[in-house]
Every structure is written in C-alpha cells, then in structure tokens.
Amino acid sequence: MPTNPRYDILFQPLKIGPKTTKNRFFQVPHASGMTNAAPNIRAAFRGMKAEGGWGVICTGACSVDDSSDDSPFPFATLWDNADIRAHRLTTDAVHAHGALAGVELWHGGAVAVNRTSRMAPLSPSGVPWMATHVGFMSSARPRVMDSQDIKNLIQWHRDAAIRAEEAGFDIHYVYAGMGYLPYQFLLSDYNHRTDDYGGSVANRTRLIVDLIDAVREATHGRNAVALRISMQELRGRPSDIALSEAHEVIDLLKDAPDLFDVKMDTSAYDCSPSRFTAEGSHEPVINFIKTITDKPVVGVGRFTSPDTMVGQIKRGVLDLIGGARPSIADPYLPLKIQQGREDDIRECIGCNICISSWHDGVPVRCTQNPTAGEEWRRGWHPEIVTRDSADQALVIGGGPSGLETALTLARRGMTVAVAESKSDFGGRVLFESRLPGLGQWARVIDYRLGQLRKMANVSLYAESELKTGDVTEFGADHVIVATGATWTQTLCGANELPGGFAQGPRIYTPDDLAHGEKIEGPVAVFDYDAYYMGGAVAEALARDGLEVQYITTAGAASAWTIMTNEQPQIHETFAKHGIGLHTLHVVDAFDGETVTLAQMYSGQKTTLAARSLMVVGMRVGGSALFDCLVAAEDGPKSLFLTGDANAPGAIAHAVYQGHKTAREVAAQVTKPRRDAAFASENME
Ligand code: ADP
Ligand code: SF4
C-alpha cells in the first residue's frame, strides 16, 4: 500500500551538518547491553533497524577513555585503535541499508566509578553522583579534575572521534546529559569550580563548547557533531538573563553542534514506564529548543503513533522523531508507516524490560519483540520466518505465549488452531492490563490477535476448554500447551524462602482479583514476588477506597522494579494513596481481623488491622492436561509445554518461550519435550 500522504513529512530528508538523513526516523543512542565483546550480536541488532527503515542508527554510550568505565553495566569503547574493528561491523550493517551511523562518545565522570579499570573517577568538584542510588552506589569517591585533566578529556574526545571516523561513523556525539561528566559541569550543585569552567552559566557551559570544537576538528568538518543534553533540572532553575538556565545554556550553544538531541535528566524520567507516563511526555521540558536554535532537534517520547510524530514536527517541537524503545519493539516501524501498514506496527508497551536487561548487564530483551538481541545469536528476524512446513498445529491457551507460538507457527506455513477456554483471548494480560496504568500492556495481545486474524491458515476458538480426549481426537501433528500459571497462597519465611500457608478467612491471590472477587478492607498485601504485581494490586485496592497495608520481605516496595525504572514512582503512588509500607517483614499469622508481622532480622512482632490478606508471592506452572497427553497411549507425537505453564515469569518470558517453541517445533519430533530440555540441547 502507498504511504498515507498525511505521513509524507516523516519521509522527507534532512541535513545534519555535512550529512543528510533520508527520513525523520532517528534511533537515538540507547543501551543495547552488547558491548565491544559481542560485535556480531551488536551489528545485527543495529543493522536490523536500518533494514526496517530508520534513517539514523546510533550506538549506546561509547567510552572515550578507561577513566570512564561503567562496568558491570555494559558499554562500548573507543579507547584505542584495536576497538575500531568491532564498530566497523555495526557501521557496515547500518550503511548497507542507506542509514547514517552515529556514535555516542561518552565520559561518565563521577557516575562511572571504574570498577574494572580502577582509575579514580573524575568530577568537576569531587561530588559523588547520587551516591545512595543502587545503580551508582560505590565506595569510590571521585577526585577533582585539574586543568590538565580537562585538557586530557578534550584530547580523549578528539582521539576517539578520529577513531570513530575510521570505524565508519557519520555523526559524533558529545554527551552532556543523564549525570555524565559534561553535564556535571553544567549543574551548580556538582560544579563548585572557581576557574574558567565554573561559576557563571557561560563558564559551566565552556567544557561542552570545547568538546564540540575538538570533535569537529578531529574530522575536519567531514562528519556531523551532535550534542546530547539533559534539560529537566536546568529548566527549573532561574536565570538572570533568560527564562531559565536551560534557555541560557541553549542560547550559548545554539550554533555549536549540527544537531541537538534533548532529553530528561535521569533514566526513571527519561525512559519512564507507560504505567506513569504517556507518549510524548518530554515535550513540556524540551519544547523551547527550536525557538532558540536553527539546528535540527531530535527528542524521544516513546513515539509509536505516526499522527503524534507528524504533530511533533508540524508544531515545531522536533525535526526528527527519536526512538529507542519503539525501535526495539519494532525495528520495522518506519517501513510499516511508509508502506501504509500502520496496523502492523508492534507497538512498545512501555514495560521497560529492555532497560532491566541493561541493568542486568545482558543483551537487550523486549516483551513485544522476542527476536531483539537474537538476530545474530539465533538468526531470528522480527518479521520474516522461513515457510518450512504445512503441518497442522494445535495451540492450547490464548495468552501471550500461546498467541506468540501460534503467530510464529502460522508464519512458518502451518495450519494453526488456537483453543482458549475463556470468551476472550489474552490470558493474564486481560487482567494485568486493567491494573492502574498498565493499559498499554494490552498491546501484547492486540498486536498478535490483529496479525492472526488476517491469516487464512489460522483458526481461533474461544470458549473452548480442551480435555485430553479433545486433543487426541483433533489429531494435530503438533500440540503446544500454553495454559499459564496460577498464583498460590504460599507465604515466605524470614530466610526469604517460600513456605507455609496462611490459615484464616478471606485470604486471596491476584487470581482472585482477576476473577472479580470482592475484597473487604482493610487489606494487608504481602509481596515477596517483588515485581510489579504486589504494588499494582495494592494501588488498585487503594483506588477502590480500601485501606491498604503493603508488607514485603524486600527493602523497598516492588523491589525489582528498580530495574525497570518504576520504583521511584511506585513509592510516589504509595504516598499519594496512603498505602502503608512495611519493608523487611514477613506475615506470621492472620485471623481475619488482624495480621501479625515479624521483622525479618529481629523477629519482633507487630499487628495491623486487616479483614483480608492478599498474598503476592509464588506462581506455579505445570499442566495436568500436558501430563495426561504425555501419558496417553494415543497422545500426540509432537508435544510441547511453553510459556508460564513451563516456567512462570514476566510477560517477556512467556512471549519469548512461545516464540522459541514455535521456531523449534519440528515435523520429525518423535517424543514429547519440555521447552527447557529442548532449549539446553539447542543452545549455541
Ligand atoms: P502465558 O503467559 O503462558 O501465555 P496465560 O495465563 O496468560 O499464560 O494464558 C494461558 C491461557 O490458557 C489462559 O487464557 C487460560 O484461560 C487458557 N487455558 C488454560 N487451560 C486451558 C484449556 N484446558 N483449554 C484451553 N485454554 C486453556
Ligand atoms: Fe517497549 Fe517493553 Fe520492549 Fe522495552 S521491553 S521496547 S518498553 S515493549
């Protein structure tokens, strides 16, 4: 189909200094977790986005010197000439599809505490960066840079830019955002210097000017120079001569770079989850940039709607539509818009599992796109699956794993039937997407159902609870059981191991809430699952007007959500709704009127009034149907257990397992296999 003329503006070329991008889709620098140590994985991941139509593809943070070492977080390096070769793979993969390649030259200063290189971290004035924040905690404190250090920093950027050009990059970034070193110079809280680089806003901005000049000189103007800068904090600070310090800084820099890439200050707000932030949320902070500079401006906002993208350009907020998460969830997003296939976009759900992968130090994982990070390792393509079979498959269960399995099997050419016992497809997502703020998670189901409904080789059967006999009678070549997991009422001991069951009336799990059970307040929510569910359920109950006390074995609410950038805002939500927070406690007893807690380390007991107890702890998978089919004399020859039924986890795990199972279903399988056993035989 032709491009909708409304979206033509997104496909207009634009000059970025000496370079020209073919369209307005700009994959801004973002972490991939891939590092120089996995250059093929990285090149295939970035190259896929170029194949999918992104006009510019950038690296993540690329350190210019070993005094900026972010380990154990993954990062790239251009420390010496030996690093060039690894990057060349990426730039070649990007150029092969007519896109420009950008490199995010980076020095972390006090943020990068150099756990591997053991260099003393650098800083303008010896102030540590967010020293009590988990990601930045360290016993190392930064040293104060002297004038030679500043000269060195500029030289390292110059040298790295020379190497970057040799590696084939077209756009070289100077990075003054997210707490990294040039940004630390900008903020008066971190910069107490009395030399030319401290004091007035102009002095605090001087380092950025010097870095831009050095990077430009390095390639003699052949390559473009981009400035990535955080504006949130500065925009809130008054200035004597401008509307804010942010306005003053941009005015000083307005002619310096070839491109402004503007963003928020910390990951929690820059890549905020959809739970708390809508598409385009940066606009109130960055909307003034184009009123000051004539240089092109790129920014992000989890843009997946082409109408919103066009609006950003037409209203003069941005010239280029930056994408990090939307480009991970759908590397083909630009091409789909260009081909008039907006319905096929696999929209990012804003869950931030991708960001958790970086925090975990592993290649990027995505809930919506199970092939992300697996383009080279497993040879998976996000859109193309080899048509290699005309077999018949039966998928039992229409949750995220069942639907992903069905979609991938159907793309392989199989005739696929999906049986779902409920009247609606969606499984766990039907309930979870109704929890406060999680509405966009329904995209996991909407995308897959939308695709499946277009395919002639797929039949979807709702209200079809299958028993062993139904399955054997159906007689499919392949049977995939994806029937999900259930929450249990198992409690947890002070040793953090699940054990024991609560006794008493009105004890619930999230499944009861999903089934519409009416919960009486006050409610005690006991969470040792530690991901989103406990906090989201507590919020839902509080929004229903119930008094809620939240108890957890961890040191914070929804402790693991520190990995997905949700936790600060979960704490804000608890405060807003008056949810009581009891960390480092276990539930010792419950009698229907009172819950008794025990402090995990002292054993000291306290009581709270509670008519109901909601346990958010352990889920169990498994499937009696699968076990019966394994045992049945006339059971299917090719049988798989996948998704949460195989191993309960996040939606990302369910989708990934479903995808992997579908890729591995082979016409010649002769005995039933669990997905895990199959996986271990097939690991590269
Ligand atoms: P996953 O995350 O692994 O996809 P879900 O719990 O989201 O798991 O989905 C499992 C789905 O399987 C649910 O929608 C459930 O109604 C369905 N289901 C469970 N047992 C059967 C069965 N015997 N026949 C058909 N559907 C079933
Ligand atoms: Fe979007 Fe979630 Fe995928 Fe990240 S993991 S790109 S937030 S869908």
XYZ file of C-alpha atoms and ligand atoms in Angstrom:
719
model
C 0.000 0.000 0.000
C 1.183 3.583 -0.601
C 2.195 5.877 2.252
C -0.674 7.802 3.758
C 0.013 11.358 2.445
C -0.549 12.620 5.993
C 2.740 10.959 6.920
C 4.811 12.172 3.939
C 6.650 14.670 6.123
C 8.183 11.767 8.060
C 9.956 10.651 4.901
C 11.485 13.990 3.947
C 15.311 14.077 4.033
C 17.048 16.496 6.383
C 20.562 17.888 6.513
C 22.502 17.287 9.720
C 25.623 19.404 9.176
C 27.600 17.802 6.330
C 25.390 14.667 6.309
C 21.836 14.090 5.116
C 19.424 11.640 6.632
C 16.904 10.068 4.262
C 13.960 10.437 6.658
C 12.935 11.639 10.110
C 13.249 8.323 11.957
C 16.240 8.622 14.232
C 17.277 5.786 16.510
C 18.836 7.842 19.268
C 21.697 6.354 21.282
C 20.415 3.713 23.646
C 21.958 0.909 25.644
C 21.971 -2.476 23.960
C 23.905 -4.431 26.588
C 26.080 -5.780 23.783
C 29.495 -4.105 24.235
C 32.562 -4.499 22.001
C 32.829 -8.089 23.250
C 29.774 -9.133 21.222
C 30.313 -7.202 17.976
C 28.314 -9.523 15.720
C 25.300 -9.507 18.043
C 25.513 -5.721 18.207
C 25.900 -5.229 14.461
C 22.953 -7.483 13.677
C 20.769 -5.745 16.272
C 21.542 -2.249 14.971
C 21.555 -3.354 11.346
C 18.034 -4.740 11.686
C 16.748 -1.277 12.485
C 18.456 0.134 9.404
C 16.802 -2.640 7.393
C 13.484 -1.595 8.942
C 13.860 1.949 7.628
C 15.367 4.032 10.448
C 17.338 6.866 8.814
C 19.931 7.191 11.584
C 21.147 4.434 13.896
C 23.330 5.258 16.876
C 25.415 3.257 19.320
C 24.869 3.363 23.064
C 27.399 5.038 25.334
C 30.884 4.622 23.881
C 33.625 5.432 26.357
C 36.473 7.657 25.150
C 38.969 6.604 27.836
C 39.453 3.983 30.524
C 38.819 6.654 33.157
C 35.170 6.201 32.135
C 34.370 2.584 32.906
C 30.745 1.794 33.757
C 31.188 -1.905 34.484
C 29.319 -4.048 35.403
C 26.879 -2.086 33.197
C 27.568 -2.793 29.538
C 29.117 -0.036 27.412
C 31.113 0.292 24.219
C 34.646 1.622 23.956
C 36.843 3.536 21.526
C 39.839 3.571 23.833
C 42.395 2.680 21.206
C 42.734 1.612 17.580
C 42.056 -2.022 18.458
C 38.430 -1.013 19.185
C 37.802 0.222 15.651
C 37.270 -3.155 14.018
C 34.359 -4.148 16.285
C 32.477 -0.936 15.452
C 33.101 -1.349 11.731
C 30.759 -4.340 11.742
C 27.956 -2.088 13.005
C 28.580 0.815 10.646
C 28.741 -1.583 7.680
C 25.443 -3.167 8.739
C 23.840 0.273 9.076
C 25.235 1.664 5.801
C 24.104 -1.444 3.918
C 20.559 -0.070 4.175
C 21.314 3.576 3.400
C 21.167 4.786 7.005
C 23.637 7.033 8.823
C 25.611 5.685 11.772
C 26.061 7.773 14.923
C 28.420 7.176 17.833
C 27.690 8.404 21.326
C 31.118 9.460 22.589
C 30.865 9.369 26.352
C 32.669 10.123 29.563
C 30.755 9.248 32.714
C 32.819 11.244 35.216
C 31.601 10.610 38.770
C 28.847 8.279 37.505
C 31.384 5.794 36.117
C 33.132 4.559 39.223
C 35.625 2.477 37.234
C 35.093 -0.855 38.923
C 37.258 -2.645 36.338
C 39.828 -0.049 35.283
C 40.310 1.119 38.928
C 41.085 4.668 37.796
C 39.978 7.330 40.275
C 36.647 8.652 38.930
C 36.774 12.201 37.545
C 34.484 15.062 38.529
C 34.393 18.836 38.418
C 34.446 19.253 42.210
C 34.683 15.870 43.944
C 30.915 15.474 44.479
C 29.603 11.901 44.060
C 26.659 11.282 41.737
C 23.504 10.046 43.553
C 25.603 8.015 45.986
C 22.644 6.274 47.642
C 21.023 5.175 44.347
C 21.511 1.440 43.762
C 22.992 1.763 40.268
C 25.553 4.362 41.318
C 26.447 3.104 44.789
C 30.159 2.653 45.315
C 32.725 3.132 47.993
C 34.890 5.042 45.489
C 34.530 8.805 45.539
C 35.585 10.969 42.579
C 38.598 13.239 42.514
C 38.604 16.877 41.436
C 39.819 17.454 37.880
C 42.673 19.915 37.441
C 43.331 21.923 34.288
C 45.428 19.125 32.777
C 42.555 16.678 33.315
C 40.276 18.992 31.372
C 42.798 19.202 28.528
C 43.083 15.404 28.601
C 39.311 14.976 28.471
C 39.139 17.176 25.378
C 42.006 15.264 23.778
C 40.369 11.894 24.519
C 37.226 13.078 22.725
C 39.335 14.307 19.781
C 41.185 10.974 19.546
C 38.008 8.934 19.905
C 36.360 10.991 17.154
C 39.286 10.222 14.821
C 38.871 6.517 15.555
C 35.115 6.810 15.149
C 35.535 8.240 11.664
C 37.849 5.386 10.793
C 35.218 2.969 12.117
C 32.771 4.488 9.624
C 30.550 6.673 11.820
C 28.842 9.710 10.269
C 27.586 11.523 13.377
C 29.704 12.030 16.501
C 28.003 12.846 19.753
C 29.157 14.948 22.668
C 27.175 13.703 25.637
C 26.194 16.254 28.293
C 23.245 14.510 29.874
C 21.983 11.972 32.397
C 24.539 12.871 35.040
C 27.611 12.221 32.878
C 30.739 14.349 33.122
C 29.981 17.370 30.874
C 26.531 17.514 32.482
C 28.137 17.572 35.927
C 29.959 20.721 34.808
C 26.612 22.295 33.863
C 24.958 21.873 37.259
C 25.944 24.284 40.037
C 25.337 21.531 42.683
C 28.166 19.491 41.188
C 30.372 22.229 39.845
C 31.933 24.434 42.537
C 34.951 25.387 40.472
C 36.448 28.852 40.547
C 38.370 28.592 37.249
C 37.094 29.251 33.690
C 34.916 26.107 33.881
C 32.885 27.020 36.980
C 30.749 29.850 38.309
C 28.614 31.562 35.671
C 26.402 29.582 33.281
C 28.760 30.568 30.456
C 31.726 29.140 32.351
C 29.848 25.939 33.223
C 28.967 25.542 29.526
C 32.541 26.143 28.326
C 33.572 22.488 28.513
C 30.769 21.491 26.143
C 31.864 24.149 23.629
C 35.450 22.892 23.841
C 34.376 19.271 23.357
C 32.220 20.106 20.338
C 35.111 22.083 18.799
C 37.539 19.205 19.409
C 35.255 16.591 17.902
C 34.567 18.797 14.881
C 38.267 19.475 14.331
C 39.028 15.765 14.543
C 37.193 15.037 11.308
C 37.828 18.482 9.758
C 34.102 19.027 9.374
C 33.570 15.880 7.317
C 31.260 14.372 9.939
C 28.332 15.828 11.829
C 28.588 16.697 15.524
C 25.566 16.137 17.747
C 25.063 17.384 21.275
C 23.012 15.248 23.624
C 21.907 17.325 26.579
C 19.533 16.932 29.543
C 17.240 19.850 30.230
C 14.910 18.866 33.076
C 16.806 20.241 36.079
C 18.173 23.302 34.250
C 14.734 24.283 33.010
C 13.591 24.547 36.632
C 16.422 26.898 37.569
C 16.043 30.686 37.273
C 18.483 32.702 35.200
C 19.262 36.421 35.424
C 19.250 36.888 31.662
C 16.943 34.185 30.257
C 13.749 32.321 31.101
C 15.746 29.566 32.818
C 19.295 28.226 32.960
C 18.246 25.775 30.232
C 17.351 28.679 27.918
C 20.641 30.369 28.714
C 22.667 27.215 28.001
C 20.922 26.534 24.678
C 21.384 30.165 23.654
C 25.124 29.898 24.325
C 25.308 26.662 22.311
C 22.778 27.429 19.588
C 25.287 27.453 16.723
C 27.799 24.962 18.110
C 26.563 21.446 17.183
C 24.935 20.277 13.930
C 22.132 18.609 15.895
C 20.553 18.871 19.333
C 19.410 15.631 20.959
C 17.424 16.749 24.002
C 16.256 14.670 26.922
C 15.407 14.356 30.583
C 17.965 14.039 33.392
C 17.573 10.574 34.889
C 16.612 7.251 33.420
C 13.458 6.989 35.566
C 12.030 10.092 33.870
C 13.809 9.862 30.521
C 12.611 6.283 29.899
C 9.626 6.366 32.163
C 7.300 3.353 32.047
C 3.892 3.710 30.384
C 2.456 2.966 33.811
C 3.232 6.529 34.815
C 3.928 8.479 31.636
C 2.156 8.954 28.317
C 3.624 9.103 24.796
C 5.390 12.424 24.175
C 5.907 13.215 27.860
C 9.165 15.145 27.359
C 7.500 17.937 25.438
C 6.923 20.382 28.336
C 10.649 20.260 29.146
C 12.173 20.385 25.652
C 9.588 22.365 23.660
C 11.602 25.613 23.721
C 14.755 24.371 21.985
C 13.607 25.160 18.457
C 12.641 28.701 19.477
C 16.327 29.401 20.144
C 18.350 27.397 17.606
C 18.029 26.819 13.852
C 19.841 23.492 14.125
C 17.788 20.311 13.808
C 16.395 18.872 17.033
C 15.692 15.254 17.902
C 13.955 14.013 21.031
C 12.160 10.944 22.293
C 8.814 10.175 23.912
C 8.063 6.507 23.196
C 6.522 7.564 19.900
C 4.618 4.796 18.118
C 1.765 6.789 16.597
C 2.587 8.368 13.223
C -0.006 11.075 13.889
C 1.778 12.076 17.092
C 5.100 12.064 15.211
C 3.737 14.342 12.496
C 2.293 16.597 15.213
C 5.710 16.949 16.846
C 7.246 18.134 13.568
C 4.380 20.352 12.433
C 4.068 22.048 15.810
C 7.794 22.837 15.776
C 8.767 20.714 18.780
C 11.108 18.316 16.960
C 12.578 17.907 13.463
C 13.479 14.262 13.870
C 11.492 11.588 15.697
C 13.794 9.919 18.155
C 13.148 6.324 19.005
C 14.825 3.947 21.425
C 12.133 1.643 22.850
C 9.832 1.872 19.797
C 12.793 0.845 17.624
C 13.478 -2.184 19.832
C 9.841 -3.297 19.909
C 9.532 -2.813 16.145
C 12.688 -2.341 14.079
C 10.394 -2.137 11.031
C 8.284 0.743 12.349
C 9.368 3.276 9.656
C 8.888 0.837 6.766
C 5.446 -0.144 8.026
C 4.385 3.503 8.033
C 5.948 4.037 4.615
C 4.094 1.028 3.225
C 0.745 2.135 4.671
C 0.765 -0.768 7.147
C 0.311 1.145 10.406
C -1.894 -1.681 11.734
C 1.102 -3.991 11.636
C 3.238 -1.886 13.996
C 4.299 -3.866 17.056
C 3.930 -1.008 19.499
C 6.172 -0.721 22.524
C 4.160 -1.290 25.707
C 6.412 0.814 27.939
C 7.199 -2.026 30.377
C 10.957 -1.295 30.433
C 12.088 -4.900 30.393
C 14.602 -3.640 27.804
C 16.085 -1.302 30.397
C 16.185 -4.049 33.007
C 18.407 -6.026 30.614
C 20.966 -3.239 30.678
C 20.784 -3.135 34.464
C 21.283 -6.907 34.411
C 24.329 -6.479 32.147
C 22.965 -8.614 29.325
C 21.902 -8.001 25.707
C 18.590 -6.225 25.318
C 15.379 -8.209 25.832
C 11.945 -6.960 24.790
C 8.439 -8.055 25.779
C 6.948 -7.218 22.395
C 9.837 -8.309 20.202
C 11.241 -11.699 21.268
C 13.791 -11.563 18.441
C 15.524 -8.439 19.851
C 19.108 -9.351 20.657
C 18.716 -12.739 18.947
C 19.186 -11.556 15.347
C 22.705 -12.966 15.105
C 22.888 -15.459 18.006
C 19.859 -17.422 16.903
C 19.390 -15.927 13.446
C 15.884 -14.702 14.269
C 14.284 -11.987 12.159
C 11.478 -9.887 13.656
C 9.317 -10.059 10.518
C 10.491 -12.937 8.387
C 10.118 -16.590 9.345
C 11.059 -19.271 6.840
C 7.981 -21.031 5.464
C 9.086 -24.574 6.009
C 6.064 -26.647 6.972
C 2.472 -27.316 6.012
C 1.815 -29.362 9.178
C -1.179 -28.845 11.402
C -0.640 -27.422 14.893
C -2.945 -27.059 17.874
C -2.094 -24.389 20.452
C -3.929 -24.687 23.767
C -4.174 -21.381 25.629
C -4.593 -17.918 24.171
C -2.360 -15.863 26.469
C 0.830 -14.114 25.345
C 2.809 -17.325 24.919
C 0.041 -19.215 23.100
C -0.617 -16.340 20.715
C 3.089 -15.808 20.005
C 3.508 -19.527 19.378
C 0.519 -19.528 17.040
C 1.717 -16.475 15.125
C 5.187 -17.873 14.551
C 3.902 -21.326 13.582
C 1.453 -19.723 11.155
C 4.288 -17.681 9.646
C 6.130 -20.956 9.154
C 3.224 -22.013 6.964
C 1.494 -24.390 9.353
C -2.265 -24.588 9.674
C -2.836 -23.416 13.233
C -5.794 -23.763 15.597
C -5.787 -21.888 18.916
C -8.166 -23.073 21.652
C -8.862 -20.750 24.568
C -11.191 -21.715 27.383
C -12.341 -18.142 28.115
C -14.557 -15.996 25.928
C -11.682 -13.559 25.297
C -8.121 -14.177 24.217
C -5.327 -12.588 26.228
C -4.741 -14.776 29.280
C -3.046 -12.966 32.127
C -2.819 -9.761 30.117
C -6.615 -9.368 30.217
C -6.394 -8.785 33.977
C -2.984 -7.190 34.192
C -3.768 -4.535 31.600
C -6.734 -3.463 33.756
C -4.460 -2.675 36.719
C -3.728 1.041 37.260
C -1.515 2.436 34.494
C -0.970 -0.878 32.703
C -3.494 -0.326 29.886
C -0.812 -0.247 27.172
C 0.250 -3.766 28.075
C -2.839 -4.915 26.158
C -0.772 -4.166 23.030
C 0.895 -7.565 23.548
C -2.435 -9.192 22.752
C -3.804 -6.587 20.331
C -0.792 -6.913 18.031
C -0.828 -10.720 17.975
C -4.575 -11.107 17.614
C -4.565 -8.444 14.896
C -1.970 -10.383 12.914
C -3.557 -13.805 13.496
C -6.987 -12.603 12.375
C -5.536 -11.614 8.998
C -4.101 -15.077 8.331
C -6.086 -17.603 6.330
C -4.228 -20.540 7.889
C -5.284 -19.654 11.474
C -8.476 -20.555 13.332
C -9.168 -19.012 16.727
C -11.571 -20.864 19.008
C -12.695 -19.048 22.158
C -14.783 -20.759 24.871
C -13.008 -23.990 24.066
C -11.604 -25.643 27.155
C -9.808 -28.721 25.871
C -9.506 -32.051 27.693
C -7.171 -34.896 26.793
C -9.740 -36.621 24.600
C -10.470 -33.404 22.663
C -6.798 -33.043 21.863
C -6.221 -36.602 20.717
C -9.431 -36.510 18.697
C -8.317 -33.282 16.995
C -5.272 -35.178 15.794
C -2.927 -32.273 15.062
C 0.670 -33.033 14.043
C 1.923 -30.757 16.818
C 0.316 -29.816 20.116
C 1.591 -26.900 22.165
C 0.219 -26.449 25.669
C 0.372 -22.819 26.860
C -2.146 -22.830 29.669
C -0.395 -20.431 32.045
C 0.370 -20.446 35.760
C -1.534 -19.720 38.950
C -0.678 -17.622 41.983
C -0.502 -19.556 45.253
C -1.221 -18.616 48.872
C 2.232 -19.832 49.919
C 3.812 -17.491 52.473
C 7.505 -16.759 52.883
C 9.918 -17.224 55.759
C 12.419 -14.771 57.204
C 15.049 -16.725 55.251
C 13.303 -15.427 52.087
C 12.278 -18.947 51.040
C 8.621 -19.658 50.295
C 6.969 -21.923 52.830
C 3.789 -22.425 54.839
C 0.228 -21.399 54.072
C -1.770 -18.707 55.818
C -4.803 -20.006 57.705
C -7.972 -17.965 58.027
C -10.831 -16.475 56.095
C -10.521 -14.020 53.199
C -7.037 -14.961 52.004
C -6.580 -14.095 48.359
C -4.121 -14.046 45.485
C -4.098 -11.811 42.377
C -6.012 -14.575 40.550
C -8.972 -13.946 42.864
C -8.901 -10.277 41.956
C -8.726 -11.251 38.286
C -11.826 -13.405 38.777
C -13.722 -10.424 40.207
C -13.622 -11.433 43.890
C -14.879 -8.613 46.121
C -12.147 -7.827 48.675
C -13.040 -6.407 52.098
C -10.828 -3.728 53.659
C -8.610 -3.100 55.425
C -6.329 -5.277 53.279
C -2.812 -6.487 54.007
C -0.897 -7.138 50.774
C 2.076 -9.424 51.391
C 4.510 -9.204 48.466
C 7.598 -11.338 48.095
C 7.288 -11.597 44.307
C 8.886 -8.105 44.273
C 7.993 -7.198 40.664
C 5.034 -5.013 39.639
C 2.111 -7.181 40.754
C 2.192 -6.520 44.516
C 2.482 -2.749 44.128
C -0.089 -2.625 41.320
C -2.612 -4.688 43.291
C -2.061 -2.508 46.380
C -2.684 0.582 44.247
C -5.801 -0.921 42.643
C -7.283 -1.785 46.046
C -6.442 1.665 47.430
C -8.053 3.310 44.408
C -11.161 1.243 45.211
C -11.292 3.102 48.512
C -9.872 0.346 50.736
C -7.301 0.927 53.439
C -4.165 -0.927 52.294
C -1.048 -2.003 54.175
C 1.771 -3.327 51.978
C 4.237 -5.755 53.550
C 7.363 -7.016 51.831
C 10.444 -9.055 52.598
C 12.433 -6.623 50.462
C 13.853 -3.245 51.443
C 11.523 -1.277 49.165
C 8.124 -1.539 47.520
C 8.143 -3.689 44.343
C 11.889 -4.016 44.847
C 12.780 -5.471 41.424
C 11.151 -2.522 39.646
C 14.320 -0.554 40.348
C 15.408 -2.444 37.210
C 12.509 -1.145 35.115
C 12.626 2.491 36.290
C 9.255 2.095 38.032
C 10.235 2.110 41.671
C 10.555 5.855 42.404
C 7.090 6.439 41.007
C 5.635 3.416 42.826
C 6.798 4.987 46.070
C 5.188 8.259 44.979
C 1.949 6.363 44.302
C 2.008 4.702 47.714
C 2.418 8.095 49.363
C -0.379 9.579 47.264
C -2.863 6.826 48.112
C -1.862 6.465 51.760
C -0.667 2.868 51.345
C 1.261 1.803 54.467
C 4.725 0.427 53.623
C 6.284 -2.266 55.850
C 9.630 -3.430 54.487
C 11.810 -6.305 55.778
C 8.803 -8.056 57.346
C 7.051 -11.380 56.822
C 3.479 -12.336 57.607
C 3.481 -14.514 60.695
C -0.268 -15.051 61.240
C -3.671 -13.888 60.060
C -7.021 -14.447 61.819
C -9.418 -12.498 59.623
C -9.258 -9.358 61.796
C -5.536 -8.891 62.423
C -2.371 -9.688 60.541
C 0.737 -10.336 62.629
C 4.055 -9.349 61.088
C 7.535 -10.428 62.107
C 10.591 -8.264 61.453
C 12.956 -10.417 59.405
C 16.081 -9.774 61.417
C 14.885 -9.115 64.996
C 11.808 -11.358 64.879
C 9.880 -8.605 66.651
C 6.118 -8.960 66.121
C 3.652 -6.199 65.321
C -0.020 -6.338 64.386
C -2.124 -4.461 61.861
C -5.891 -4.452 61.423
C -6.753 -6.469 58.290
C -10.004 -8.104 57.185
C -8.319 -9.571 54.090
C -4.874 -10.877 53.249
C -3.632 -10.728 49.653
C -0.569 -12.890 49.048
C 1.552 -11.935 46.027
C 4.362 -14.445 46.186
C 4.775 -17.548 44.134
C 3.214 -18.802 40.931
C 3.152 -22.396 39.855
C 3.090 -23.610 36.296
C 2.643 -27.138 35.070
C -0.350 -28.574 33.297
C -2.415 -31.655 34.164
C -3.516 -31.678 30.527
C 0.089 -31.836 29.329
C 0.880 -34.636 31.801
C -2.153 -36.630 30.632
C -1.180 -36.141 26.992
C 2.359 -37.351 27.743
C 0.900 -40.474 29.380
C -1.831 -41.120 26.801
C -1.247 -44.133 24.546
C -2.720 -42.245 21.601
C -1.251 -38.865 22.665
C 0.346 -36.507 20.134
C 3.800 -37.432 18.839
C 4.934 -33.827 18.931
C 4.019 -32.167 22.206
C 5.367 -29.059 23.954
C 4.753 -27.168 27.170
C 5.560 -23.481 26.917
C 5.101 -20.044 28.463
C 4.107 -19.627 32.099
C 2.924 -23.235 32.265
C 6.503 -24.266 31.540
C 8.167 -21.670 33.805
C 6.233 -18.740 35.301
C 7.796 -15.351 34.638
C 7.231 -11.885 33.257
C 5.179 -11.480 30.075
C 8.501 -11.070 28.251
C 9.465 -14.587 29.257
C 6.127 -16.028 28.185
C 6.375 -14.403 24.748
C 9.995 -15.456 24.329
C 9.279 -19.060 25.311
C 6.324 -19.174 22.929
C 8.417 -17.808 20.076
C 11.277 -20.212 20.727
C 8.979 -23.190 20.977
C 7.345 -22.284 17.675
C 10.722 -21.971 15.941
C 11.750 -25.373 17.289
C 8.629 -27.395 16.569
C 9.923 -29.807 14.000
C 7.937 -32.116 11.771
C 10.041 -35.077 12.812
C 9.871 -34.804 16.618
C 9.058 -38.227 17.971
C 8.771 -37.774 21.708
C 7.324 -35.076 23.939
C 9.733 -32.487 25.214
C 9.538 -29.725 27.751
C 10.796 -26.455 26.377
C 13.680 -26.259 28.882
C 15.056 -29.651 27.918
C 14.771 -28.780 24.273
C 16.494 -25.444 24.860
C 19.518 -26.905 26.587
C 20.156 -29.206 23.652
C 19.990 -26.325 21.246
C 21.988 -23.581 22.932
C 24.743 -22.107 20.837
P 1.032 -17.364 29.221
O 1.550 -16.112 29.855
O 1.974 -18.502 29.304
O 0.522 -17.117 27.840
P -1.618 -17.096 30.402
O -2.025 -17.458 31.776
O -1.547 -15.655 30.054
O -0.225 -17.832 30.123
O -2.588 -17.767 29.364
C -2.993 -19.102 29.451
C -4.360 -19.218 28.827
O -4.682 -20.590 28.701
C -5.476 -18.579 29.647
O -6.150 -17.635 28.834
C -6.378 -19.745 30.026
O -7.748 -19.385 30.028
C -6.083 -20.748 28.919
N -6.342 -22.154 29.266
C -5.983 -22.819 30.406
N -6.350 -24.112 30.340
C -6.932 -24.306 29.127
C -7.523 -25.436 28.455
N -7.544 -26.633 29.017
N -8.026 -25.247 27.218
C -7.983 -24.029 26.618
N -7.456 -22.932 27.215
C -6.932 -23.060 28.443
Fe 8.966 -1.373 24.876
Fe 8.863 -3.139 26.851
Fe 10.030 -3.759 24.517
Fe 11.191 -2.029 26.135
S 10.798 -4.175 26.560
S 10.931 -1.822 23.948
S 9.450 -0.971 26.992
S 7.886 -3.341 24.854
